[in-house]
Short mmCIF file of C-alpha atoms in Angstrom, two decimals:
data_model
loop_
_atom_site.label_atom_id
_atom_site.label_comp_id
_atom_site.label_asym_id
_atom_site.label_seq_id
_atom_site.Cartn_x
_atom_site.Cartn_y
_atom_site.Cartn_z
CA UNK A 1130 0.00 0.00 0.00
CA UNK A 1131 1.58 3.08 -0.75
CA UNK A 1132 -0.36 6.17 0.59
CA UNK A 1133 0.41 9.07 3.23
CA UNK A 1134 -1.00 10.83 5.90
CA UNK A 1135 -1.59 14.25 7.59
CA UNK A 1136 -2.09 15.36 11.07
CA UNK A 1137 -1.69 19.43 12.07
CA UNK A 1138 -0.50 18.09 15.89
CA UNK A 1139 1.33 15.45 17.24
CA UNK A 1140 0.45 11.76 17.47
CA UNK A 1141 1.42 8.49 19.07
CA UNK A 1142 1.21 5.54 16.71
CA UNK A 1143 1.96 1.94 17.30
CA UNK A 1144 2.35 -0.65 14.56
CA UNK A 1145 2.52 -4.07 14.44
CA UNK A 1146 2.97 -7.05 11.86
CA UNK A 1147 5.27 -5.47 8.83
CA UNK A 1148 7.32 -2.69 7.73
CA UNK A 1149 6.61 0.80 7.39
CA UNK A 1150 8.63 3.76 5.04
CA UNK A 1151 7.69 6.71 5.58
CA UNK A 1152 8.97 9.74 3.62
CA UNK A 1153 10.51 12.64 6.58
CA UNK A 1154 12.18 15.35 6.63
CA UNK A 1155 15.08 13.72 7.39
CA UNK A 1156 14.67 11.44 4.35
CA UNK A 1157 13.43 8.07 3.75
CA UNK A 1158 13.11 5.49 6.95
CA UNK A 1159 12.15 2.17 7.40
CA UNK A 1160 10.63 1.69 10.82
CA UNK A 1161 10.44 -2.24 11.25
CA UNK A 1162 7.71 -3.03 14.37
CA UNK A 1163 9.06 -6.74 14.65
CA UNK A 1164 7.86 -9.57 16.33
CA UNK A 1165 6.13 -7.26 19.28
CA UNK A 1166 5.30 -3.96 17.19
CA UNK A 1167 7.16 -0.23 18.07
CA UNK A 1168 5.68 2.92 18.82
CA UNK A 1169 6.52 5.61 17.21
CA UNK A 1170 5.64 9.36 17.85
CA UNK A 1171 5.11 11.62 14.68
CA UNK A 1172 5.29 15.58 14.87
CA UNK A 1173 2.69 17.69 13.32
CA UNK A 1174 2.82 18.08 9.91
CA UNK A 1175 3.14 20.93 7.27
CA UNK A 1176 2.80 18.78 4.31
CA UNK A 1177 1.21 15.05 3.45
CA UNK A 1178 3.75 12.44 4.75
CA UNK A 1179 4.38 9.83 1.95
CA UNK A 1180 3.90 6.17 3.78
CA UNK A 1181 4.54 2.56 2.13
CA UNK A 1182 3.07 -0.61 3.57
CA UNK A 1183 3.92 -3.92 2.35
CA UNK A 1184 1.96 -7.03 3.86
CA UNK A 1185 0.12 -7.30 7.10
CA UNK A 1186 -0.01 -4.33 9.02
CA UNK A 1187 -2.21 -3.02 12.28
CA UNK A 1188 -2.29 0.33 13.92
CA UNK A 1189 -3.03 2.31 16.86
CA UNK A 1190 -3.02 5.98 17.31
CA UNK A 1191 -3.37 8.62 19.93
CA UNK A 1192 -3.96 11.96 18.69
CA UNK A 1193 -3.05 15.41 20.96
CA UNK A 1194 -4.25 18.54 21.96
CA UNK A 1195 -2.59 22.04 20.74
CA UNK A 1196 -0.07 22.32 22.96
CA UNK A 1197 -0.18 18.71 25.42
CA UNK A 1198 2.83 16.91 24.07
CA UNK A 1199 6.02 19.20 24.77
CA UNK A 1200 4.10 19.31 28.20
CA UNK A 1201 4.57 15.84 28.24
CA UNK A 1202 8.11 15.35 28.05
CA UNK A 1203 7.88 15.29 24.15
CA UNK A 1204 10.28 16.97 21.73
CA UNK A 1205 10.03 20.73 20.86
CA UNK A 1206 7.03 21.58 17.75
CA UNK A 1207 9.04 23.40 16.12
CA UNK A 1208 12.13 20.64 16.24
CA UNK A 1209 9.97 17.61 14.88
CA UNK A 1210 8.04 19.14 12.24
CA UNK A 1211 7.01 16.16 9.78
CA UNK A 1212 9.77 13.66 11.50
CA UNK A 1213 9.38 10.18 13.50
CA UNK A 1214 11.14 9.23 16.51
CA UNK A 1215 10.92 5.83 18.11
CA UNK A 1216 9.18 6.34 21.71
CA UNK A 1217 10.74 3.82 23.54
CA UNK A 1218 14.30 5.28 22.85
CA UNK A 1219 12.88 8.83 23.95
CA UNK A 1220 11.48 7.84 26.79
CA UNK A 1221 14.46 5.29 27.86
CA UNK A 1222 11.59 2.75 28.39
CA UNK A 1223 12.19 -0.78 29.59
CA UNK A 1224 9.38 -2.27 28.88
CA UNK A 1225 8.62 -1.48 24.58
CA UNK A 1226 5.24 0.84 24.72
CA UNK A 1227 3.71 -1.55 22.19
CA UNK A 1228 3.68 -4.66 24.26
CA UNK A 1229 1.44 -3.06 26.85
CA UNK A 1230 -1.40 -3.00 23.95
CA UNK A 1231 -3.63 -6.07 24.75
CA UNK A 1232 -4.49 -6.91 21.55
CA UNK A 1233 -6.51 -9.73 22.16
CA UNK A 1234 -8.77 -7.98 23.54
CA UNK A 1235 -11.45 -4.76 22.76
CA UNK A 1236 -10.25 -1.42 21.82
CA UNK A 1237 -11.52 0.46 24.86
CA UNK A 1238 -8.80 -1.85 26.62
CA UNK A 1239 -6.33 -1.04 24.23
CA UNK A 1240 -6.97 2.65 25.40
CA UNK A 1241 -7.33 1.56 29.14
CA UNK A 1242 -3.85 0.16 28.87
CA UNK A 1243 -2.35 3.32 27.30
CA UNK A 1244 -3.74 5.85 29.69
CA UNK A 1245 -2.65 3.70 32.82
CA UNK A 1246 0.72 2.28 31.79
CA UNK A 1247 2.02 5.39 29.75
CA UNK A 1248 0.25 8.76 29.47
CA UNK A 1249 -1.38 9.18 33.41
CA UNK A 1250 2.03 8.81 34.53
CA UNK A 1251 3.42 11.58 31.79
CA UNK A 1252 0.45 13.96 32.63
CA UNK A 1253 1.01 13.43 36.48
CA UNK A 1254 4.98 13.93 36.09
CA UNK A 1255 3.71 17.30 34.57
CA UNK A 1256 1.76 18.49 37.79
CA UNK A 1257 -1.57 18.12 35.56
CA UNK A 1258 -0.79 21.27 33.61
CA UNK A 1259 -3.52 22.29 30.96
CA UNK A 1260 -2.32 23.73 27.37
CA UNK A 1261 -2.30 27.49 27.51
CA UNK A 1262 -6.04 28.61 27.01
CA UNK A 1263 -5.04 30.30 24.19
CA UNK A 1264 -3.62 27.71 22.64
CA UNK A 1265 -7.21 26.21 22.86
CA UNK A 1266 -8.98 28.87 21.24
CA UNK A 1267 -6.95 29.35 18.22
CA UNK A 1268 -6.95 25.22 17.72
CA UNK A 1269 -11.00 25.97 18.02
CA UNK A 1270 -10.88 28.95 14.70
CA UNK A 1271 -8.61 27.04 12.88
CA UNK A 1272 -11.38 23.90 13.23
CA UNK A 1273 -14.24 26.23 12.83
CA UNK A 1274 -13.10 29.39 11.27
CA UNK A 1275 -9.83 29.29 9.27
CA UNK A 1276 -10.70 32.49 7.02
CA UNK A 1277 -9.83 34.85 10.10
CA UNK A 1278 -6.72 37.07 10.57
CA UNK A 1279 -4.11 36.39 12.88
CA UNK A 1280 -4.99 40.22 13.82
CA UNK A 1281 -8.42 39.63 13.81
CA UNK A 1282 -7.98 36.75 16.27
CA UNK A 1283 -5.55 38.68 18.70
CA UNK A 1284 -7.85 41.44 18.83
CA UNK A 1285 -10.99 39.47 19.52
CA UNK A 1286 -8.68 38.06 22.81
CA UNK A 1287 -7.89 41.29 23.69
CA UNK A 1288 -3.99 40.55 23.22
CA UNK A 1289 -1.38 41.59 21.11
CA UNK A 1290 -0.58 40.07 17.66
CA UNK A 1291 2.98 39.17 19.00
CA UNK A 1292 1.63 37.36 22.05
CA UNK A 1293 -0.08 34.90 19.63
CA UNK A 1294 2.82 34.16 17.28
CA UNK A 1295 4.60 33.28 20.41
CA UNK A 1296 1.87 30.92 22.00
CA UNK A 1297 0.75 29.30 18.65
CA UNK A 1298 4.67 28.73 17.27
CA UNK A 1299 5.32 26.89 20.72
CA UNK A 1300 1.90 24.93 21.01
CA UNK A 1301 1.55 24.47 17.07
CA UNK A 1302 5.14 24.15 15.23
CA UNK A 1303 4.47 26.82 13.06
CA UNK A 1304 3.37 30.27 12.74
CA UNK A 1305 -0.49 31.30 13.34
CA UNK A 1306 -0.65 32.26 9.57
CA UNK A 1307 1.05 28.77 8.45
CA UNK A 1308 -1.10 27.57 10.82
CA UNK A 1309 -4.60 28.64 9.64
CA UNK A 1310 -3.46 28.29 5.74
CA UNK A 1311 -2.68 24.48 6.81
CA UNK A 1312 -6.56 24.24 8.39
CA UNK A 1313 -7.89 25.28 5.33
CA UNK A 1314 -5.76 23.18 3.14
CA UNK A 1315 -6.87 20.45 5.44
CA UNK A 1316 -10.27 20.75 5.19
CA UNK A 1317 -10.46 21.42 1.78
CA UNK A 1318 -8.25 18.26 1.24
CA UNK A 1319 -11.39 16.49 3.60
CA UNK A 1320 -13.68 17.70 1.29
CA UNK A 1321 -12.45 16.35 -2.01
CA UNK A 1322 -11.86 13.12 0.24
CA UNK A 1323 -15.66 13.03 0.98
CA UNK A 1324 -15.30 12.80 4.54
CA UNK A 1325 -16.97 16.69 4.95
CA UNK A 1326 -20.43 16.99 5.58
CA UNK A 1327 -22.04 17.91 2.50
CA UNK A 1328 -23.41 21.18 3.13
CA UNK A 1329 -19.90 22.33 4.06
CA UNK A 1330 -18.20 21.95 0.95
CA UNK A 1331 -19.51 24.59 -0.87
CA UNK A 1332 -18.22 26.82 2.07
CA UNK A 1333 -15.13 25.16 1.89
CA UNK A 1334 -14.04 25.65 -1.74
CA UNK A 1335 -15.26 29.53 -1.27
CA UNK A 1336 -12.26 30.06 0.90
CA UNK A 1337 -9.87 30.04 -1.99
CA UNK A 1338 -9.64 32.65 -4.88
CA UNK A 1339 -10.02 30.86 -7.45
CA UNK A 1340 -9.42 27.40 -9.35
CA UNK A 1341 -5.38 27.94 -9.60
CA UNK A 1342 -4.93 28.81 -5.98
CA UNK A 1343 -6.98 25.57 -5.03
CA UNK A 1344 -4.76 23.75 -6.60
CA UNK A 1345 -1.37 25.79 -5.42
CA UNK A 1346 -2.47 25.21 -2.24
CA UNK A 1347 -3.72 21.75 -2.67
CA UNK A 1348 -0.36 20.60 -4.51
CA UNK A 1349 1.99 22.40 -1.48
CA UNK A 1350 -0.09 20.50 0.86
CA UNK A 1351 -0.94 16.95 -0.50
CA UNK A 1352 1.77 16.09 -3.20
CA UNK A 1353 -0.77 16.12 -5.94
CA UNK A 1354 -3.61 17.88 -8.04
CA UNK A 1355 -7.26 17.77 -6.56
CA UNK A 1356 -8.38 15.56 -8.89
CA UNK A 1357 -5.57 13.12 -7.88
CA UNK A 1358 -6.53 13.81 -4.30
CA UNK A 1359 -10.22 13.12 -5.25
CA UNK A 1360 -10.08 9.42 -7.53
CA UNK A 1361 -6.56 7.93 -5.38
CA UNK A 1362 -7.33 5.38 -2.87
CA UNK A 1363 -5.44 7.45 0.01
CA UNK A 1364 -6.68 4.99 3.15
CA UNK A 1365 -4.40 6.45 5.35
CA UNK A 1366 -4.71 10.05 4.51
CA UNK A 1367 -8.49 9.55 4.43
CA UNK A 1368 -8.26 8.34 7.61
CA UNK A 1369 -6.45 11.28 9.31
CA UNK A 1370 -8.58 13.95 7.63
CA UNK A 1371 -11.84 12.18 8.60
CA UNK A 1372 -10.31 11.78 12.13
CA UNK A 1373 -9.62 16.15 12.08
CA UNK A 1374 -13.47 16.73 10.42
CA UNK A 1375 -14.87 14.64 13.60
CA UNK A 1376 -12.86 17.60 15.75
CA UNK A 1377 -14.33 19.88 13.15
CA UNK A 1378 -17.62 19.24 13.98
CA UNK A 1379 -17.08 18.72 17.79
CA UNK A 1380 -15.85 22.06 17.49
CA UNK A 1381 -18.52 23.46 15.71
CA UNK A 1382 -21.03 21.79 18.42
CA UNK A 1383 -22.60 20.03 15.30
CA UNK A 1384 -21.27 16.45 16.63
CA UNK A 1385 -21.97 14.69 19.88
CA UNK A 1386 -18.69 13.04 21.36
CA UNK A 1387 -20.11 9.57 20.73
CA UNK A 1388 -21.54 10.53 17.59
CA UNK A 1389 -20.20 9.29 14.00
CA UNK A 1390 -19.22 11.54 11.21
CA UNK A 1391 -21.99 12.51 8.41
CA UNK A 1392 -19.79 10.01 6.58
CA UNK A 1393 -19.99 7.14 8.52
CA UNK A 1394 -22.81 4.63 8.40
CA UNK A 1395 -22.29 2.75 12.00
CA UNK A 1396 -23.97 -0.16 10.91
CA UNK A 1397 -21.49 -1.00 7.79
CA UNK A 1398 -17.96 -2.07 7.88
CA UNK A 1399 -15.44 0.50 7.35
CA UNK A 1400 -14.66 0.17 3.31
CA UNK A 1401 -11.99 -2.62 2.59
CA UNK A 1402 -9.56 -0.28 1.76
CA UNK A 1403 -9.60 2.00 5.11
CA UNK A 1404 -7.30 0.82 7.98
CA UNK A 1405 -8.80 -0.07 11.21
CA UNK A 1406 -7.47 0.45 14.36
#
């Protein structure tokens, strides 16, 4: 399977069964999960992250606030921007993370297992700290507003222009302006993906001048043209932008927390060629 993905913060994901390339920015690496899988911990992204997948493979990932992971004890944004590091080597564990996943059993175990064996112990290291507030709110107008100005949104805080480069740049990765062109990029990627709610799209596509800056912006983001975007396959990156829309919505209070996306039908099987996990 050759596909990609793209997530705007930082995620935890553990694979098992074969061999995954992924295409970073510092080059092409094989990450090999072995007999007992590895966990690996990917930085946000500022472009689609080529992935290859040949044989079996199974994965779990836990997605991140704005802001949680350098609270954490994770690497810098700004220094892991579209790169992988191996968790276990970070953290100095003893026990690999991935081993702790009891895969025989139901996925609200799997989660169960990571929250007590890994990430209470991280957040309670921290002293329980909670991502700067505004950190928070600009994640929420990137989700549900993208269109404003970085002025626009320091003024409606009440706070200087300055003191949200500063905030977002640490929490984020990248500026607030990088940061809002990536949300709309994002969604309009979700969009030609069909994982948008319908009535959105037309909003969506009005965010952009015209046809040729769609598709500047849609070719700096993804790799490709829209139409690519639209008839590939892209499991993986349909995934992760059908994962952001549910946060979307959430966001927009259009979503219950328990709820499934617009694009979901809860009583089918996820489509044969969408990973599960």
């Amino acid at each position: 399977m050759k596909c990609g993905r793209v997530h705007d913060h930082p995620c935890i994901t553990i694979i098992y069964h074969d061999a995954w390339t992924a295409g970073t920015e510092d080059g092409v690496e094989l990450w090999d999960p072995g007999p007992h899988g590895k966990a690996l911990y990917f930085g946000p992204q500022t472009r689609r992250m080529p992935l290859e997948i040949s044989g079996k493979y199974l994965a779990v990932t836990v997605h991140f606030n704005a802001g949680t992971a350098t609270m954490l004890g994770f690497p810098n944004n700004t220094d892991i921007l579209n790169r992988i590091v191996d968790i276990d080597v970070l953290f100095n564990r003893d026990t690999p993370l991935a081993q702790i996943v009891p895969r025989e059993k139901a996925y609200k175990d799997w989660v169960k297992a990571l929250e007590d064996g890994f990430l209470r112990p991280l957040v309670e290291a921290a002293g329980w700290q909670k991502p700067d507030p505004l950190a928070i709110l600009f994640e929420q107008q990137c989700l549900a507003d993208p269109q404003v100005s970085v002025e626009e949104f320091a003024e409606g805080q009440n706070v200087s222009k300055r003191t949200i480069e500063r905030i977002v740049k640490q929490a984020f990765g990248v500026t607030p302006k990088q940061a809002l062109r990536r949300a709309r990029a994002l969604d309009m990627g979700a969009a030609l993906l069909g994982v948008t709610r319908p009535e959105d799209s037309a909003e969506i596509e009005l965010r952009y001048f015209d046809q040729s800056h769609r598709v500047k912006e849609i070719r700096a983001f993804f790799g490709m043209s829209p139409s690519e975007l639209k008839n590939g396959a892209n499991p993986f990156l349909r995934l992760s932008l059908e994962v952001r829309q549910h946060r979307r919505l959430e966001a927009l209070h259009r979503l219950k927390p328990d709820e499934p996306g617009p694009w979901r039908d809860p009583d089918k099987e996820p489509p044969k060629d969408r990973p599960r996990g």
